[in-house]
XYZ file of C-alpha atoms in Angstrom:
517
model
C 0.067 0.261 -0.135
C 2.904 2.398 0.918
C 4.491 1.611 -2.629
C 1.005 2.632 -4.287
C 0.759 5.813 -2.738
C 4.387 6.759 -3.196
C 4.030 5.873 -6.984
C 0.456 7.980 -6.858
C 2.538 10.800 -5.092
C 5.584 10.680 -7.713
C 3.139 10.388 -10.697
C 1.087 13.546 -9.438
C 4.379 15.636 -9.103
C 5.198 14.777 -12.650
C 2.013 15.772 -13.853
C 2.381 19.022 -12.043
C 5.686 19.224 -13.494
C 4.177 19.000 -16.940
C 1.313 21.454 -16.263
C 3.891 24.110 -14.948
C 5.613 23.709 -18.497
C 2.313 23.999 -20.487
C 0.765 26.980 -18.502
C 4.327 28.967 -18.289
C 4.272 28.284 -22.195
C 1.304 29.622 -22.716
C 1.611 32.761 -20.547
C 4.881 32.969 -22.264
C 2.947 33.118 -25.803
C 0.367 35.359 -24.466
C 3.183 37.797 -23.430
C 5.355 37.511 -26.663
C 2.330 38.237 -28.765
C 1.072 41.362 -27.030
C 4.140 42.677 -27.035
C 4.157 42.759 -31.023
C 0.495 43.834 -31.209
C -0.615 47.736 -30.798
C -4.069 49.015 -30.560
C -5.179 50.705 -34.428
C -6.203 53.723 -33.029
C -4.140 54.950 -30.097
C -0.899 52.662 -30.810
C -0.464 51.791 -27.590
C 1.356 48.223 -27.093
C -0.797 45.942 -25.666
C 1.500 44.562 -23.353
C 1.680 48.402 -21.952
C -1.805 48.537 -21.580
C -1.766 44.819 -19.437
C 1.431 45.309 -17.333
C 1.956 48.998 -15.697
C 5.406 50.540 -15.755
C 6.348 49.271 -12.278
C 4.785 46.031 -12.466
C 6.607 42.948 -13.639
C 5.925 41.436 -17.037
C 3.321 38.654 -17.402
C 5.539 35.589 -17.007
C 7.100 37.035 -13.851
C 3.914 37.598 -12.402
C 3.173 34.083 -12.849
C 6.196 32.567 -11.859
C 6.299 34.536 -8.618
C 2.217 33.113 -7.952
C 3.491 29.807 -8.600
C 6.443 29.671 -6.417
C 4.232 31.188 -3.264
C 1.918 28.712 -3.989
C 4.515 25.217 -4.351
C 5.877 27.144 -1.091
C 2.470 27.172 0.660
C 1.794 23.648 -0.294
C 5.380 22.158 0.723
C 5.310 24.229 4.151
C 2.161 22.574 4.578
C 2.929 19.087 3.748
C 6.384 19.250 5.948
C 4.213 20.055 9.342
C 3.885 17.226 11.703
C 0.348 15.477 11.084
C -1.237 11.948 10.749
C -3.075 12.441 7.920
C 0.152 13.743 5.702
C 2.681 12.543 7.539
C 3.495 9.829 4.736
C 3.567 12.391 2.181
C 6.286 14.610 4.259
C 8.271 11.445 4.666
C 8.126 10.330 0.923
C 9.103 13.860 -0.153
C 11.961 14.166 2.458
C 13.445 10.547 1.853
C 13.023 11.005 -2.310
C 13.843 14.842 -2.345
C 16.645 14.189 -4.805
C 14.077 12.600 -7.030
C 12.036 15.989 -6.435
C 14.712 18.227 -7.157
C 15.409 16.214 -10.202
C 11.758 16.509 -11.366
C 11.824 20.188 -10.834
C 14.983 21.030 -12.527
C 14.203 18.857 -15.737
C 11.092 20.335 -16.078
C 12.913 23.792 -15.660
C 15.415 23.076 -18.365
C 12.251 21.910 -20.636
C 10.881 25.205 -20.015
C 13.792 27.107 -20.883
C 14.261 25.002 -24.148
C 10.964 25.261 -25.596
C 10.691 29.076 -24.747
C 14.211 29.911 -25.980
C 13.571 32.231 -29.475
C 15.755 34.496 -31.256
C 15.122 38.200 -30.234
C 12.019 37.045 -27.402
C 13.064 36.798 -23.694
C 12.776 33.302 -22.272
C 10.368 32.669 -20.077
C 12.254 31.868 -17.081
C 15.935 32.460 -16.138
C 18.524 30.644 -13.844
C 17.314 32.928 -11.090
C 14.039 31.756 -11.354
C 15.438 28.112 -10.808
C 16.659 29.177 -7.398
C 13.000 30.534 -6.958
C 11.514 27.093 -7.738
C 13.978 25.122 -5.749
C 13.516 27.494 -2.902
C 9.829 26.577 -2.606
C 11.064 23.006 -1.830
C 13.049 24.265 0.996
C 11.014 22.756 3.462
C 11.752 19.125 2.068
C 14.986 20.463 1.162
C 16.140 21.267 4.607
C 14.865 18.212 6.404
C 16.631 15.953 3.663
C 19.839 17.931 4.159
C 19.651 17.421 8.048
C 19.311 13.737 7.348
C 22.092 13.142 5.315
C 24.432 15.147 7.531
C 23.285 12.681 10.605
C 23.638 9.756 8.589
C 27.232 10.889 7.591
C 28.243 12.034 11.263
C 26.982 8.864 12.837
C 29.607 6.793 9.848
C 32.533 9.313 11.073
C 31.770 8.506 14.932
C 31.493 4.918 14.273
C 35.056 5.058 12.811
C 36.722 7.786 14.377
C 35.398 7.937 18.095
C 37.785 10.557 19.336
C 40.247 10.445 22.520
C 42.836 7.353 22.886
C 40.562 4.783 21.861
C 41.693 1.911 19.057
C 41.938 3.398 15.749
C 39.729 2.316 13.587
C 39.644 -1.162 11.266
C 40.044 -0.845 7.696
C 36.459 -2.135 7.533
C 35.439 0.785 9.460
C 37.426 3.096 7.316
C 35.762 1.889 4.073
C 32.181 1.638 5.969
C 32.563 5.425 6.475
C 33.800 6.490 3.295
C 30.963 4.450 1.790
C 28.399 6.342 3.398
C 29.894 9.837 2.449
C 30.242 8.462 -1.146
C 26.584 6.955 -1.517
C 25.064 10.771 -0.131
C 27.256 12.372 -2.805
C 26.184 10.070 -5.476
C 22.505 10.313 -4.825
C 22.581 13.940 -4.481
C 25.028 14.162 -7.508
C 21.226 13.486 -9.702
C 20.734 17.206 -9.224
C 23.385 19.636 -10.305
C 21.559 22.140 -7.159
C 21.380 19.494 -4.476
C 24.762 18.106 -5.582
C 26.572 21.371 -4.312
C 24.211 21.347 -1.154
C 25.311 17.663 -0.227
C 28.829 18.694 -0.918
C 28.815 21.468 1.332
C 27.033 19.443 3.850
C 29.488 16.297 3.662
C 32.143 19.045 4.042
C 30.498 19.430 7.829
C 31.066 15.662 8.186
C 34.605 15.779 6.778
C 35.062 18.233 9.501
C 34.098 16.345 12.304
C 36.194 13.624 11.079
C 39.334 15.554 10.728
C 38.649 17.215 14.409
C 37.864 13.776 15.744
C 41.297 12.170 14.052
C 43.421 15.105 16.049
C 41.641 13.791 19.319
C 42.751 10.321 18.705
C 46.576 11.450 17.691
C 49.353 10.561 19.902
C 51.129 13.628 21.445
C 54.169 14.163 23.489
C 58.066 13.514 23.198
C 57.433 10.008 21.937
C 56.235 11.268 18.716
C 59.355 13.462 18.004
C 61.900 10.955 19.050
C 63.846 9.741 16.078
C 67.353 8.548 16.226
C 69.444 5.738 14.263
C 68.805 2.551 15.457
C 65.744 2.914 17.626
C 62.274 1.905 16.440
C 59.346 3.693 16.030
C 57.310 3.992 19.359
C 53.985 3.096 19.496
C 53.104 6.365 19.516
C 54.624 7.396 16.298
C 53.336 3.863 14.808
C 49.639 5.219 15.810
C 50.207 8.353 14.205
C 51.203 6.749 11.065
C 48.613 4.469 11.069
C 46.117 7.400 11.580
C 47.612 9.331 8.898
C 47.362 6.315 6.453
C 43.469 5.932 7.185
C 43.168 9.671 6.577
C 44.863 9.375 3.434
C 42.542 6.664 2.251
C 39.828 9.130 2.953
C 41.223 11.841 0.878
C 42.199 9.374 -2.016
C 38.792 7.493 -2.208
C 36.425 10.637 -2.161
C 38.936 12.397 -4.273
C 38.291 9.747 -7.165
C 34.578 11.304 -6.870
C 35.574 14.978 -7.813
C 35.904 14.372 -11.576
C 32.107 12.441 -11.375
C 30.415 15.297 -9.643
C 28.915 18.287 -11.277
C 30.640 21.270 -11.629
C 28.683 22.948 -8.772
C 29.860 20.579 -6.272
C 33.135 19.719 -6.487
C 34.614 22.945 -5.227
C 33.042 22.537 -2.037
C 33.951 18.738 -1.552
C 37.564 19.185 -2.855
C 37.795 22.225 0.141
C 36.550 19.762 2.405
C 39.156 17.255 1.413
C 42.048 19.579 1.746
C 40.994 19.844 5.567
C 41.486 16.240 5.977
C 44.816 16.178 3.590
C 46.158 19.226 6.386
C 44.918 16.979 8.996
C 47.186 13.912 7.974
C 50.309 16.010 7.414
C 49.921 17.368 10.827
C 49.403 14.158 12.598
C 52.898 12.653 11.195
C 54.636 16.279 10.983
C 56.604 15.800 13.976
C 58.180 12.424 13.068
C 59.627 14.366 9.757
C 60.225 17.585 11.759
C 62.490 15.429 14.320
C 64.124 13.427 11.585
C 65.448 16.406 9.588
C 66.484 18.016 12.887
C 68.725 15.041 13.584
C 70.227 15.027 10.438
C 70.832 18.975 10.036
C 72.810 18.287 13.114
C 74.965 15.306 11.593
C 75.575 17.976 8.441
C 76.333 20.624 10.555
C 79.608 18.637 11.909
C 81.280 19.307 8.631
C 82.169 22.786 10.297
C 84.330 20.612 12.919
C 86.202 19.280 9.683
C 89.400 20.325 8.109
C 88.636 20.736 4.836
C 91.835 22.868 3.957
C 94.033 20.051 2.736
C 95.620 20.457 -0.843
C 97.343 16.851 -1.437
C 97.752 13.542 0.042
C 99.122 13.361 3.569
C 100.946 10.930 5.738
C 97.953 9.413 6.953
C 94.302 9.092 7.926
C 92.601 12.574 8.668
C 89.422 13.597 10.377
C 87.890 14.181 6.889
C 88.601 10.657 5.752
C 91.462 11.365 3.113
C 94.282 8.917 3.038
C 97.958 8.652 2.466
C 97.447 7.692 -1.237
C 94.515 10.683 -1.446
C 91.645 7.966 -1.749
C 88.849 9.905 -0.272
C 86.409 7.814 2.263
C 82.987 9.372 3.284
C 83.030 11.768 6.211
C 81.568 10.346 9.283
C 79.296 12.397 9.860
C 77.674 12.219 6.373
C 77.928 8.183 6.782
C 75.940 8.664 9.717
C 73.207 10.655 7.704
C 73.054 8.217 5.311
C 72.291 5.633 8.119
C 69.615 7.713 9.667
C 67.901 8.254 6.150
C 67.972 4.469 5.502
C 66.885 3.699 9.017
C 63.792 6.404 8.765
C 62.566 4.778 5.293
C 62.605 1.057 6.828
C 61.121 1.933 10.213
C 58.701 4.794 9.675
C 58.213 5.326 5.777
C 57.589 1.677 5.286
C 54.647 1.651 7.675
C 52.431 4.204 5.750
C 49.834 3.040 3.433
C 50.504 3.360 0.473
C 53.974 3.634 0.790
C 55.055 7.119 0.014
C 56.107 7.597 -3.654
C 55.980 10.181 -6.581
C 53.815 7.570 -8.693
C 51.254 7.139 -6.127
C 49.754 10.484 -4.774
C 49.061 10.704 -0.918
C 49.030 13.238 1.892
C 52.653 12.369 3.230
C 54.148 12.485 -0.102
C 54.679 16.280 -0.143
C 56.391 15.804 3.365
C 59.023 13.284 1.758
C 59.725 15.592 -1.277
C 60.372 18.510 1.160
C 62.526 16.115 3.519
C 64.473 15.372 0.324
C 65.020 18.712 -0.838
C 65.871 20.107 2.538
C 68.598 17.874 2.851
C 70.228 18.414 -0.502
C 69.888 22.305 -0.245
C 71.094 22.369 3.458
C 74.128 20.320 2.516
C 75.121 22.539 -0.847
C 74.421 25.708 1.739
C 76.916 24.532 4.458
C 79.278 23.367 1.892
C 79.471 26.771 0.392
C 80.437 28.088 3.771
C 83.303 25.525 4.396
C 86.518 27.440 4.095
C 89.486 26.924 3.931
C 88.819 24.673 1.154
C 92.031 22.875 -0.384
C 91.889 20.224 -3.071
C 91.344 17.552 -0.983
C 88.907 18.975 0.669
C 86.785 19.444 -2.577
C 87.530 15.954 -3.262
C 86.130 15.273 0.398
C 83.055 17.450 0.039
C 82.349 15.724 -3.699
C 82.463 12.132 -2.412
C 80.131 13.547 0.931
C 77.888 14.514 -1.788
C 78.016 11.666 -3.798
C 76.510 9.605 -0.969
C 74.296 11.569 0.223
C 72.236 11.889 -3.038
C 72.460 7.937 -2.775
C 71.011 7.931 0.245
C 68.403 10.337 -0.476
C 67.354 8.871 -4.314
C 66.985 5.444 -2.391
C 65.335 5.749 0.603
C 63.588 8.906 0.113
C 62.732 10.528 -3.061
C 63.903 9.989 -6.834
C 66.617 12.295 -7.303
C 65.108 13.159 -11.324
C 61.871 13.933 -9.841
C 63.030 15.796 -7.199
C 63.842 18.777 -9.865
C 65.992 22.053 -8.932
C 67.574 20.765 -5.392
C 69.132 17.866 -7.622
C 70.468 20.252 -10.042
C 71.882 22.346 -7.371
C 73.769 19.540 -6.126
C 74.861 18.635 -9.097
C 76.034 21.817 -10.294
C 77.592 22.864 -6.606
C 79.788 19.842 -7.369
C 80.838 21.091 -10.660
C 81.348 24.534 -9.079
C 84.227 23.117 -6.584
C 86.551 22.276 -9.314
C 85.638 25.230 -11.900
C 88.714 27.686 -11.923
C 87.566 30.956 -10.793
C 88.189 33.069 -13.540
C 85.618 30.684 -15.462
C 83.210 31.120 -13.072
C 81.177 33.865 -14.649
C 80.785 32.283 -17.895
C 80.048 29.264 -16.757
C 76.365 27.369 -17.151
C 76.391 26.474 -13.918
C 75.357 29.731 -12.604
C 71.767 29.197 -14.395
C 71.149 25.701 -11.672
C 72.987 27.616 -8.707
C 71.726 30.538 -6.511
C 73.625 33.292 -6.532
C 74.192 33.371 -2.818
C 75.680 29.824 -2.819
C 78.183 30.427 -5.476
C 78.892 34.158 -3.570
C 79.559 32.192 -0.568
C 81.208 29.447 -1.990
C 83.801 31.660 -3.558
C 84.667 33.160 -0.406
C 86.616 29.816 0.191
C 89.081 31.357 -2.546
C 89.767 34.577 -0.475
C 92.386 34.846 1.908
C 91.196 34.382 5.893
C 91.394 38.203 6.581
C 88.534 38.882 4.202
C 85.785 37.705 6.339
C 82.685 35.942 5.092
C 79.015 37.507 6.075
C 78.409 35.194 8.893
C 82.069 35.570 10.386
C 81.550 39.210 10.541
C 78.449 39.397 12.061
C 79.235 37.021 14.818
C 77.493 34.067 13.951
C 78.136 30.253 13.732
C 77.316 28.501 10.588
C 74.174 27.104 12.293
C 73.130 30.375 13.077
C 73.385 32.013 9.796
C 71.927 28.912 8.231
C 68.374 29.807 10.219
C 68.960 33.611 8.991
C 68.931 32.847 5.192
C 65.529 30.205 5.745
C 63.770 33.529 6.740
C 65.592 35.783 4.278
C 65.273 36.009 0.392
C 68.639 35.916 -1.630
C 68.272 39.670 -2.420
C 69.486 40.103 1.806
C 71.647 37.341 1.579
C 73.463 39.169 -1.359
C 73.418 42.528 0.471
C 74.598 40.893 3.494
C 77.670 39.476 1.049
C 78.429 42.865 -0.275
C 78.324 44.565 3.123
C 80.966 41.913 4.321
C 83.210 42.732 1.291
C 83.070 46.237 2.093
C 83.920 45.902 5.611
C 86.854 43.548 4.618
C 87.916 46.273 1.486
C 91.546 47.392 2.844
C 92.429 43.675 3.395
C 91.241 42.430 -0.103
C 92.350 45.555 -1.715
C 96.407 44.629 -0.737
C 96.349 41.445 -2.908
C 95.612 41.661 -6.834
C 94.595 38.010 -6.637
C 92.320 38.577 -3.918
C 90.706 41.738 -5.546
C 90.072 40.034 -8.817
C 88.111 37.364 -6.846
C 86.018 39.962 -4.967
C 84.951 41.345 -8.273
C 83.313 37.977 -9.308
C 81.753 38.017 -6.388
C 80.314 41.855 -6.597
C 79.277 41.122 -10.201
C 77.233 38.288 -8.702
C 75.491 40.631 -6.310
């Protein structure tokens, strides 16, 4: 019996839609005809006689009356009543069908009343009026839709220190949101509203996930040989679950109406940001530890010009064979450990070929390692020939570790090109630097800093003149532009002018630096 009533209800609504098209078209034809006719005696246009100057045209008047009538009907049907309750329930549950029926009717009406040189019966604004008349049912449907999605989110991500959801729980939550978007997608106008509503549910999901993430010093502890703590493993697993939500729902974006995609996309960006925020402390700790290893190059003697009588602190031997510096070896071991103990726990494994929320963190980490090494290698002075060989060997070891354990070097782009260019710069004659194609890849500040290694020690580098350690100067460079760094280089040269003016060779080198500035 219920099915029979619903069939009659939807059949009646279809007949209503057909009647609206017929009636509106008839009014439109009337308006079109009287707009062309004039009284033969007074020459007054019939349309002007029917519609005073301050009144809307016939079609608009008819449409306004129609919308008011529909709003009254749907408002009455939405009120609790034992007699009309089944109508309200059917219209609310089937609101996507109702919206689609009215939108299809509107498109048909617009098509049938489109004629060159004649105003159509309806415009896009009037579609919003029409759907606004169904607002009592629309609001109830969206509230129920939000409730379904919120319940699914809360079931999967209850918040607090409880156990993380199972893969089945996550897929069930995704499935509910997916179904709501798919059902709402039948109507372009409703699709946008459902996408916005799903954004509310996804915001709740992000909030719940934040409450479930582990915090404290255990999350930030990363060192070679130490396995991932329970807190770190929890956050990695939680991040992977948020990545799955983001990946699955992102696949819907190309399939949704253009009205809905922006709203859903913005909500998914919030989920992505939450996933990254949960594991960012792990990456931050790893990067800081690696940077501390690389900073030890400033405690190494790179001044040797040729082979020595025995092993040196930089790793060179009596026959000129260069071994990797201990601090770079330690960094490479930590990078390998980070991949096997941390990155391997992400699902999917971070890769440039598989889009994931955490992939950007891995890429930034890889880029930072190469740029950080080049920056500090450019500050090394004095720098002899064996020292250059040592830096070249260390760069090769570092790029091998980064490329094999973090991110493919060729896909890393500019940071990798900078590393290769700097290796070549080390062995480029000073007189050939300005004409070298390497300058196209290297930041001018890196080149200028390195050339200081070819000047006498009396000519202070910018950080030496300012009384900063290399680590402190590096932090300054992180927050200042290349132009500001070059200005500091020029100031350092101006302050040391008496020292380099005394040597023609030094003056020539300074001239090269000034041209870079």
